[in-house]
């Protein structure tokens, strides 16, 4: 039975061969945009001082912060809108740290699981590619100020979109997974902008990121994490 888990603790308890990581605002959306452009995304932990050395070791570009990317267009960052305009050749490796999706992707990969990045943009493509396989889905969520998990409804919608496709392909769903599908079915236009994470980005001047993340079914890429980073695994 296909299951849904939340956050790093939930991800650590999954035994499925393939784990779909969903972080709509913004890691997996940004990764999907990067892979659409032929870039390879290397996940890395958040606020880890080793990131620069890791990027140098892998001959990769280290992503900058959202504010720096806005001031210096063309640089990769966690912003999906900025990633869409990155000036880089296909095949360029980008180290993309984030507190949730990137960190969880690295943790799951370290346990020997295949990691796939999904968001609203490519959920249908991911479900189609993984139909019939041993799969579980992780909704990454956000963090409260004390570091505990804050469930994020946009990740529930993204997970539900993937799970709906897998259910249509014949997968049996756990009660949690069915609840995610029901949440996705109830999603309405404008909801990603109106949810707490969306409002935070809008208030900070990053409405373009929310616009990109809210697009449903516009991408066919299936980012699969391998030695060279997330690449299209179709």
PDB file of C-alpha atoms in Angstrom:
ATOM      1  CA  UNK A   1       0.000   0.000   0.000  1.00  0.00           C
ATOM      2  CA  UNK A   2       1.431   3.348  -1.076  1.00  0.00           C
ATOM      3  CA  UNK A   3       2.082   5.651   1.872  1.00  0.00           C
ATOM      4  CA  UNK A   4       2.571   9.364   2.599  1.00  0.00           C
ATOM      5  CA  UNK A   5       5.074  10.639   5.174  1.00  0.00           C
ATOM      6  CA  UNK A   6       5.925  14.115   6.475  1.00  0.00           C
ATOM      7  CA  UNK A   7       9.317  15.740   6.984  1.00  0.00           C
ATOM      8  CA  UNK A   8      12.758  14.226   7.627  1.00  0.00           C
ATOM      9  CA  UNK A   9      11.603  11.933  10.432  1.00  0.00           C
ATOM     10  CA  UNK A  10       8.832  10.498   8.280  1.00  0.00           C
ATOM     11  CA  UNK A  11      11.185  10.104   5.341  1.00  0.00           C
ATOM     12  CA  UNK A  12      13.690   8.194   7.479  1.00  0.00           C
ATOM     13  CA  UNK A  13      11.060   5.580   8.278  1.00  0.00           C
ATOM     14  CA  UNK A  14      10.164   4.727   4.673  1.00  0.00           C
ATOM     15  CA  UNK A  15      11.207   1.371   3.229  1.00  0.00           C
ATOM     16  CA  UNK A  16      10.107   1.926  -0.370  1.00  0.00           C
ATOM     17  CA  UNK A  17      12.746   1.568  -3.076  1.00  0.00           C
ATOM     18  CA  UNK A  18      11.772   4.922  -4.600  1.00  0.00           C
ATOM     19  CA  UNK A  19      10.898   8.000  -2.535  1.00  0.00           C
ATOM     20  CA  UNK A  20       9.176  10.978  -4.141  1.00  0.00           C
ATOM     21  CA  UNK A  21      10.124  14.213  -2.377  1.00  0.00           C
ATOM     22  CA  UNK A  22       7.644  17.108  -2.597  1.00  0.00           C
ATOM     23  CA  UNK A  23       8.652  20.651  -1.568  1.00  0.00           C
ATOM     24  CA  UNK A  24       6.491  22.931  -3.701  1.00  0.00           C
ATOM     25  CA  UNK A  25       7.794  26.199  -2.201  1.00  0.00           C
ATOM     26  CA  UNK A  26      10.411  25.797  -3.314  1.00  0.00           C
ATOM     27  CA  UNK A  27      13.118  23.097  -3.638  1.00  0.00           C
ATOM     28  CA  UNK A  28      11.423  20.545  -5.866  1.00  0.00           C
ATOM     29  CA  UNK A  29       9.799  23.223  -8.021  1.00  0.00           C
ATOM     30  CA  UNK A  30      13.180  24.909  -8.490  1.00  0.00           C
ATOM     31  CA  UNK A  31      14.811  21.544  -9.202  1.00  0.00           C
ATOM     32  CA  UNK A  32      12.162  20.756 -11.808  1.00  0.00           C
ATOM     33  CA  UNK A  33      12.734  24.109 -13.519  1.00  0.00           C
ATOM     34  CA  UNK A  34      16.503  23.518 -13.484  1.00  0.00           C
ATOM     35  CA  UNK A  35      16.156  20.039 -14.981  1.00  0.00           C
ATOM     36  CA  UNK A  36      13.812  21.442 -17.648  1.00  0.00           C
ATOM     37  CA  UNK A  37      16.760  23.621 -18.661  1.00  0.00           C
ATOM     38  CA  UNK A  38      19.231  20.729 -18.697  1.00  0.00           C
ATOM     39  CA  UNK A  39      20.948  21.628 -15.415  1.00  0.00           C
ATOM     40  CA  UNK A  40      21.933  19.027 -12.812  1.00  0.00           C
ATOM     41  CA  UNK A  41      20.936  19.774  -9.224  1.00  0.00           C
ATOM     42  CA  UNK A  42      22.991  18.492  -6.294  1.00  0.00           C
ATOM     43  CA  UNK A  43      21.089  18.622  -2.967  1.00  0.00           C
ATOM     44  CA  UNK A  44      22.894  19.741   0.162  1.00  0.00           C
ATOM     45  CA  UNK A  45      22.066  20.566   3.767  1.00  0.00           C
ATOM     46  CA  UNK A  46      20.944  24.054   4.773  1.00  0.00           C
ATOM     47  CA  UNK A  47      23.389  26.480   6.424  1.00  0.00           C
ATOM     48  CA  UNK A  48      26.174  23.918   6.098  1.00  0.00           C
ATOM     49  CA  UNK A  49      29.603  25.569   5.940  1.00  0.00           C
ATOM     50  CA  UNK A  50      30.865  22.729   3.741  1.00  0.00           C
ATOM     51  CA  UNK A  51      28.642  23.704   0.802  1.00  0.00           C
ATOM     52  CA  UNK A  52      31.248  25.861  -0.976  1.00  0.00           C
ATOM     53  CA  UNK A  53      33.916  23.169  -0.685  1.00  0.00           C
ATOM     54  CA  UNK A  54      31.455  20.537  -1.890  1.00  0.00           C
ATOM     55  CA  UNK A  55      30.556  22.670  -4.922  1.00  0.00           C
ATOM     56  CA  UNK A  56      34.230  23.126  -5.752  1.00  0.00           C
ATOM     57  CA  UNK A  57      34.881  19.398  -5.368  1.00  0.00           C
ATOM     58  CA  UNK A  58      32.006  18.565  -7.709  1.00  0.00           C
ATOM     59  CA  UNK A  59      32.910  21.337 -10.169  1.00  0.00           C
ATOM     60  CA  UNK A  60      29.525  22.845  -9.548  1.00  0.00           C
ATOM     61  CA  UNK A  61      28.037  26.295  -9.062  1.00  0.00           C
ATOM     62  CA  UNK A  62      26.809  27.021  -5.537  1.00  0.00           C
ATOM     63  CA  UNK A  63      23.362  28.613  -5.536  1.00  0.00           C
ATOM     64  CA  UNK A  64      23.071  32.060  -3.971  1.00  0.00           C
ATOM     65  CA  UNK A  65      20.310  33.439  -1.760  1.00  0.00           C
ATOM     66  CA  UNK A  66      17.051  34.715  -3.210  1.00  0.00           C
ATOM     67  CA  UNK A  67      17.915  38.356  -2.524  1.00  0.00           C
ATOM     68  CA  UNK A  68      21.321  38.090  -4.194  1.00  0.00           C
ATOM     69  CA  UNK A  69      19.774  36.399  -7.227  1.00  0.00           C
ATOM     70  CA  UNK A  70      17.294  39.255  -7.519  1.00  0.00           C
ATOM     71  CA  UNK A  71      20.112  41.815  -7.400  1.00  0.00           C
ATOM     72  CA  UNK A  72      22.365  39.805  -9.749  1.00  0.00           C
ATOM     73  CA  UNK A  73      20.122  38.214 -12.404  1.00  0.00           C
ATOM     74  CA  UNK A  74      21.403  35.051 -14.044  1.00  0.00           C
ATOM     75  CA  UNK A  75      22.676  33.355 -10.874  1.00  0.00           C
ATOM     76  CA  UNK A  76      21.040  30.125  -9.649  1.00  0.00           C
ATOM     77  CA  UNK A  77      19.166  30.227  -6.365  1.00  0.00           C
ATOM     78  CA  UNK A  78      16.329  28.518  -4.538  1.00  0.00           C
ATOM     79  CA  UNK A  79      13.993  30.869  -6.417  1.00  0.00           C
ATOM     80  CA  UNK A  80      12.282  28.958  -9.266  1.00  0.00           C
ATOM     81  CA  UNK A  81      11.717  32.208 -11.148  1.00  0.00           C
ATOM     82  CA  UNK A  82      15.432  33.026 -10.930  1.00  0.00           C
ATOM     83  CA  UNK A  83      16.359  29.469 -11.949  1.00  0.00           C
ATOM     84  CA  UNK A  84      14.266  29.877 -15.083  1.00  0.00           C
ATOM     85  CA  UNK A  85      16.581  32.689 -16.221  1.00  0.00           C
ATOM     86  CA  UNK A  86      19.933  31.266 -15.107  1.00  0.00           C
ATOM     87  CA  UNK A  87      22.756  31.857 -17.549  1.00  0.00           C
ATOM     88  CA  UNK A  88      24.406  28.423 -17.735  1.00  0.00           C
ATOM     89  CA  UNK A  89      25.120  25.698 -20.260  1.00  0.00           C
ATOM     90  CA  UNK A  90      23.164  22.442 -20.230  1.00  0.00           C
ATOM     91  CA  UNK A  91      24.919  19.933 -18.005  1.00  0.00           C
ATOM     92  CA  UNK A  92      26.060  22.547 -15.489  1.00  0.00           C
ATOM     93  CA  UNK A  93      25.935  21.210 -11.934  1.00  0.00           C
ATOM     94  CA  UNK A  94      24.248  23.400  -9.312  1.00  0.00           C
ATOM     95  CA  UNK A  95      24.541  22.774  -5.570  1.00  0.00           C
ATOM     96  CA  UNK A  96      21.160  23.840  -4.212  1.00  0.00           C
ATOM     97  CA  UNK A  97      20.850  23.798  -0.401  1.00  0.00           C
ATOM     98  CA  UNK A  98      17.469  24.186   1.248  1.00  0.00           C
ATOM     99  CA  UNK A  99      16.151  23.561   4.762  1.00  0.00           C
ATOM    100  CA  UNK A 100      13.536  21.004   3.741  1.00  0.00           C
ATOM    101  CA  UNK A 101      13.453  19.429   0.275  1.00  0.00           C
ATOM    102  CA  UNK A 102      17.189  19.472  -0.373  1.00  0.00           C
ATOM    103  CA  UNK A 103      18.094  18.244   3.103  1.00  0.00           C
ATOM    104  CA  UNK A 104      15.509  15.453   2.955  1.00  0.00           C
ATOM    105  CA  UNK A 105      16.612  14.412  -0.550  1.00  0.00           C
ATOM    106  CA  UNK A 106      20.205  14.053   0.625  1.00  0.00           C
ATOM    107  CA  UNK A 107      19.143  12.088   3.713  1.00  0.00           C
ATOM    108  CA  UNK A 108      16.975   9.670   1.729  1.00  0.00           C
ATOM    109  CA  UNK A 109      19.681   9.146  -0.903  1.00  0.00           C
ATOM    110  CA  UNK A 110      22.191   8.363   1.862  1.00  0.00           C
ATOM    111  CA  UNK A 111      19.920   5.469   2.892  1.00  0.00           C
ATOM    112  CA  UNK A 112      20.267   3.942  -0.570  1.00  0.00           C
ATOM    113  CA  UNK A 113      16.824   4.909  -1.883  1.00  0.00           C
ATOM    114  CA  UNK A 114      16.101   6.310  -5.327  1.00  0.00           C
ATOM    115  CA  UNK A 115      14.950   9.915  -4.931  1.00  0.00           C
ATOM    116  CA  UNK A 116      12.580  11.652  -7.353  1.00  0.00           C
ATOM    117  CA  UNK A 117      11.665  15.349  -7.110  1.00  0.00           C
ATOM    118  CA  UNK A 118       8.017  16.231  -7.705  1.00  0.00           C
ATOM    119  CA  UNK A 119       5.895  19.361  -7.536  1.00  0.00           C
ATOM    120  CA  UNK A 120       2.640  20.585  -9.030  1.00  0.00           C
ATOM    121  CA  UNK A 121       4.392  21.287 -12.335  1.00  0.00           C
ATOM    122  CA  UNK A 122       5.453  17.687 -12.991  1.00  0.00           C
ATOM    123  CA  UNK A 123       3.328  15.509 -10.686  1.00  0.00           C
ATOM    124  CA  UNK A 124       1.504  13.792 -13.552  1.00  0.00           C
ATOM    125  CA  UNK A 125       4.762  12.980 -15.339  1.00  0.00           C
ATOM    126  CA  UNK A 126       6.296  11.577 -12.148  1.00  0.00           C
ATOM    127  CA  UNK A 127       3.262   9.376 -11.475  1.00  0.00           C
ATOM    128  CA  UNK A 128       3.328   8.050 -15.027  1.00  0.00           C
ATOM    129  CA  UNK A 129       7.031   7.229 -14.803  1.00  0.00           C
ATOM    130  CA  UNK A 130       6.716   5.459 -11.443  1.00  0.00           C
ATOM    131  CA  UNK A 131       3.532   3.474 -12.059  1.00  0.00           C
ATOM    132  CA  UNK A 132       3.916  -0.112 -10.877  1.00  0.00           C
ATOM    133  CA  UNK A 133       7.046   0.547  -8.808  1.00  0.00           C
ATOM    134  CA  UNK A 134       7.638   0.345  -5.056  1.00  0.00           C
ATOM    135  CA  UNK A 135       7.040   4.005  -4.168  1.00  0.00           C
ATOM    136  CA  UNK A 136       6.400   6.252  -1.177  1.00  0.00           C
ATOM    137  CA  UNK A 137       5.831  10.007  -1.085  1.00  0.00           C
ATOM    138  CA  UNK A 138       7.241  12.584   1.355  1.00  0.00           C
ATOM    139  CA  UNK A 139       5.591  15.956   1.870  1.00  0.00           C
ATOM    140  CA  UNK A 140       8.483  18.022   3.220  1.00  0.00           C
ATOM    141  CA  UNK A 141       6.613  20.729   5.090  1.00  0.00           C
ATOM    142  CA  UNK A 142       8.167  23.809   6.665  1.00  0.00           C
ATOM    143  CA  UNK A 143       9.614  24.621  10.101  1.00  0.00           C
ATOM    144  CA  UNK A 144       8.225  26.478  13.077  1.00  0.00           C
ATOM    145  CA  UNK A 145      10.687  28.866  14.825  1.00  0.00           C
ATOM    146  CA  UNK A 146      11.533  26.131  17.345  1.00  0.00           C
ATOM    147  CA  UNK A 147      12.606  23.793  14.527  1.00  0.00           C
ATOM    148  CA  UNK A 148       9.625  21.441  14.686  1.00  0.00           C
ATOM    149  CA  UNK A 149       7.717  20.413  11.576  1.00  0.00           C
ATOM    150  CA  UNK A 150       5.095  22.813  10.237  1.00  0.00           C
ATOM    151  CA  UNK A 151       2.801  20.947   7.836  1.00  0.00           C
ATOM    152  CA  UNK A 152       2.547  22.909   4.591  1.00  0.00           C
ATOM    153  CA  UNK A 153      -0.662  22.590   2.610  1.00  0.00           C
ATOM    154  CA  UNK A 154       1.100  23.244  -0.714  1.00  0.00           C
ATOM    155  CA  UNK A 155       3.190  20.116  -0.146  1.00  0.00           C
ATOM    156  CA  UNK A 156       0.036  18.162   0.704  1.00  0.00           C
ATOM    157  CA  UNK A 157      -1.424  19.305  -2.637  1.00  0.00           C
ATOM    158  CA  UNK A 158       1.736  18.397  -4.520  1.00  0.00           C
ATOM    159  CA  UNK A 159       1.899  14.983  -2.872  1.00  0.00           C
ATOM    160  CA  UNK A 160      -1.793  14.485  -3.584  1.00  0.00           C
ATOM    161  CA  UNK A 161      -1.245  15.259  -7.262  1.00  0.00           C
ATOM    162  CA  UNK A 162       1.415  12.534  -7.494  1.00  0.00           C
ATOM    163  CA  UNK A 163      -0.664  10.076  -5.491  1.00  0.00           C
ATOM    164  CA  UNK A 164      -3.747  10.704  -7.623  1.00  0.00           C
ATOM    165  CA  UNK A 165      -1.776   9.688 -10.700  1.00  0.00           C
ATOM    166  CA  UNK A 166      -0.417   6.577  -8.991  1.00  0.00           C
ATOM    167  CA  UNK A 167      -3.900   5.611  -7.791  1.00  0.00           C
ATOM    168  CA  UNK A 168      -5.175   5.942 -11.367  1.00  0.00           C
ATOM    169  CA  UNK A 169      -2.392   3.544 -12.392  1.00  0.00           C
ATOM    170  CA  UNK A 170      -3.652   0.935  -9.940  1.00  0.00           C
ATOM    171  CA  UNK A 171      -1.706   1.611  -6.741  1.00  0.00           C
ATOM    172  CA  UNK A 172      -3.573   1.060  -3.476  1.00  0.00           C
ATOM    173  CA  UNK A 173      -3.305   4.064  -1.168  1.00  0.00           C
ATOM    174  CA  UNK A 174      -3.017   4.325   2.608  1.00  0.00           C
ATOM    175  CA  UNK A 175      -5.580   6.497   4.444  1.00  0.00           C
ATOM    176  CA  UNK A 176      -3.032   9.343   4.676  1.00  0.00           C
ATOM    177  CA  UNK A 177      -2.354   9.086   0.946  1.00  0.00           C
ATOM    178  CA  UNK A 178      -6.086   9.129   0.163  1.00  0.00           C
ATOM    179  CA  UNK A 179      -6.464  12.238   2.326  1.00  0.00           C
ATOM    180  CA  UNK A 180      -3.716  13.951   0.291  1.00  0.00           C
ATOM    181  CA  UNK A 181      -5.554  13.119  -2.940  1.00  0.00           C
ATOM    182  CA  UNK A 182      -8.759  14.574  -1.494  1.00  0.00           C
ATOM    183  CA  UNK A 183      -6.887  17.751  -0.549  1.00  0.00           C
ATOM    184  CA  UNK A 184      -5.484  18.050  -4.077  1.00  0.00           C
ATOM    185  CA  UNK A 185      -8.937  17.522  -5.576  1.00  0.00           C
ATOM    186  CA  UNK A 186     -10.222  20.373  -3.385  1.00  0.00           C
ATOM    187  CA  UNK A 187      -7.444  22.785  -4.452  1.00  0.00           C
ATOM    188  CA  UNK A 188      -8.663  25.846  -6.335  1.00  0.00           C
ATOM    189  CA  UNK A 189      -6.904  28.432  -8.566  1.00  0.00           C
ATOM    190  CA  UNK A 190      -5.142  30.969  -6.381  1.00  0.00           C
ATOM    191  CA  UNK A 191      -4.794  28.654  -3.386  1.00  0.00           C
ATOM    192  CA  UNK A 192      -0.994  28.392  -3.650  1.00  0.00           C
ATOM    193  CA  UNK A 193      -0.796  32.186  -3.516  1.00  0.00           C
ATOM    194  CA  UNK A 194      -3.216  32.322  -0.563  1.00  0.00           C
ATOM    195  CA  UNK A 195      -1.633  29.613   1.613  1.00  0.00           C
ATOM    196  CA  UNK A 196       0.768  30.685   4.411  1.00  0.00           C
ATOM    197  CA  UNK A 197       3.971  29.818   2.515  1.00  0.00           C
ATOM    198  CA  UNK A 198       2.720  31.563  -0.597  1.00  0.00           C
ATOM    199  CA  UNK A 199       1.785  34.690   1.354  1.00  0.00           C
ATOM    200  CA  UNK A 200       5.241  34.743   2.980  1.00  0.00           C
ATOM    201  CA  UNK A 201       6.916  34.817  -0.436  1.00  0.00           C
ATOM    202  CA  UNK A 202       4.458  37.372  -1.802  1.00  0.00           C
ATOM    203  CA  UNK A 203       5.065  39.658   1.174  1.00  0.00           C
ATOM    204  CA  UNK A 204       8.819  39.319   0.627  1.00  0.00           C
ATOM    205  CA  UNK A 205       8.500  40.373  -3.014  1.00  0.00           C
ATOM    206  CA  UNK A 206       8.860  36.916  -4.578  1.00  0.00           C
ATOM    207  CA  UNK A 207       5.466  36.560  -6.165  1.00  0.00           C
ATOM    208  CA  UNK A 208       7.087  35.244  -9.335  1.00  0.00           C
ATOM    209  CA  UNK A 209       8.246  32.185  -7.406  1.00  0.00           C
ATOM    210  CA  UNK A 210       4.681  31.456  -6.338  1.00  0.00           C
ATOM    211  CA  UNK A 211       3.465  31.897  -9.919  1.00  0.00           C
ATOM    212  CA  UNK A 212       5.925  29.271 -11.140  1.00  0.00           C
ATOM    213  CA  UNK A 213       5.143  26.868  -8.293  1.00  0.00           C
ATOM    214  CA  UNK A 214       1.379  27.147  -8.821  1.00  0.00           C
ATOM    215  CA  UNK A 215       1.503  25.909 -12.427  1.00  0.00           C
ATOM    216  CA  UNK A 216      -0.020  22.444 -12.671  1.00  0.00           C
ATOM    217  CA  UNK A 217       0.996  19.805 -15.199  1.00  0.00           C
ATOM    218  CA  UNK A 218       3.195  22.006 -17.352  1.00  0.00           C
ATOM    219  CA  UNK A 219       6.375  19.906 -17.168  1.00  0.00           C
ATOM    220  CA  UNK A 220       7.245  16.432 -18.429  1.00  0.00           C
ATOM    221  CA  UNK A 221      10.611  16.077 -16.672  1.00  0.00           C
ATOM    222  CA  UNK A 222      11.147  13.435 -13.971  1.00  0.00           C
ATOM    223  CA  UNK A 223      14.141  14.560 -11.866  1.00  0.00           C
ATOM    224  CA  UNK A 224      15.914  11.469 -10.507  1.00  0.00           C
ATOM    225  CA  UNK A 225      18.844  11.865  -8.126  1.00  0.00           C
ATOM    226  CA  UNK A 226      22.043  10.123  -9.200  1.00  0.00           C
ATOM    227  CA  UNK A 227      25.790  10.634  -8.945  1.00  0.00           C
ATOM    228  CA  UNK A 228      25.574  13.723 -11.167  1.00  0.00           C
ATOM    229  CA  UNK A 229      22.649  15.214  -9.252  1.00  0.00           C
ATOM    230  CA  UNK A 230      18.988  15.394 -10.185  1.00  0.00           C
ATOM    231  CA  UNK A 231      18.634  14.749 -13.927  1.00  0.00           C
ATOM    232  CA  UNK A 232      15.704  13.883 -16.162  1.00  0.00           C
ATOM    233  CA  UNK A 233      15.083  10.185 -15.657  1.00  0.00           C
ATOM    234  CA  UNK A 234      12.493   9.592 -18.358  1.00  0.00           C
TER     235      UNK A 234
END
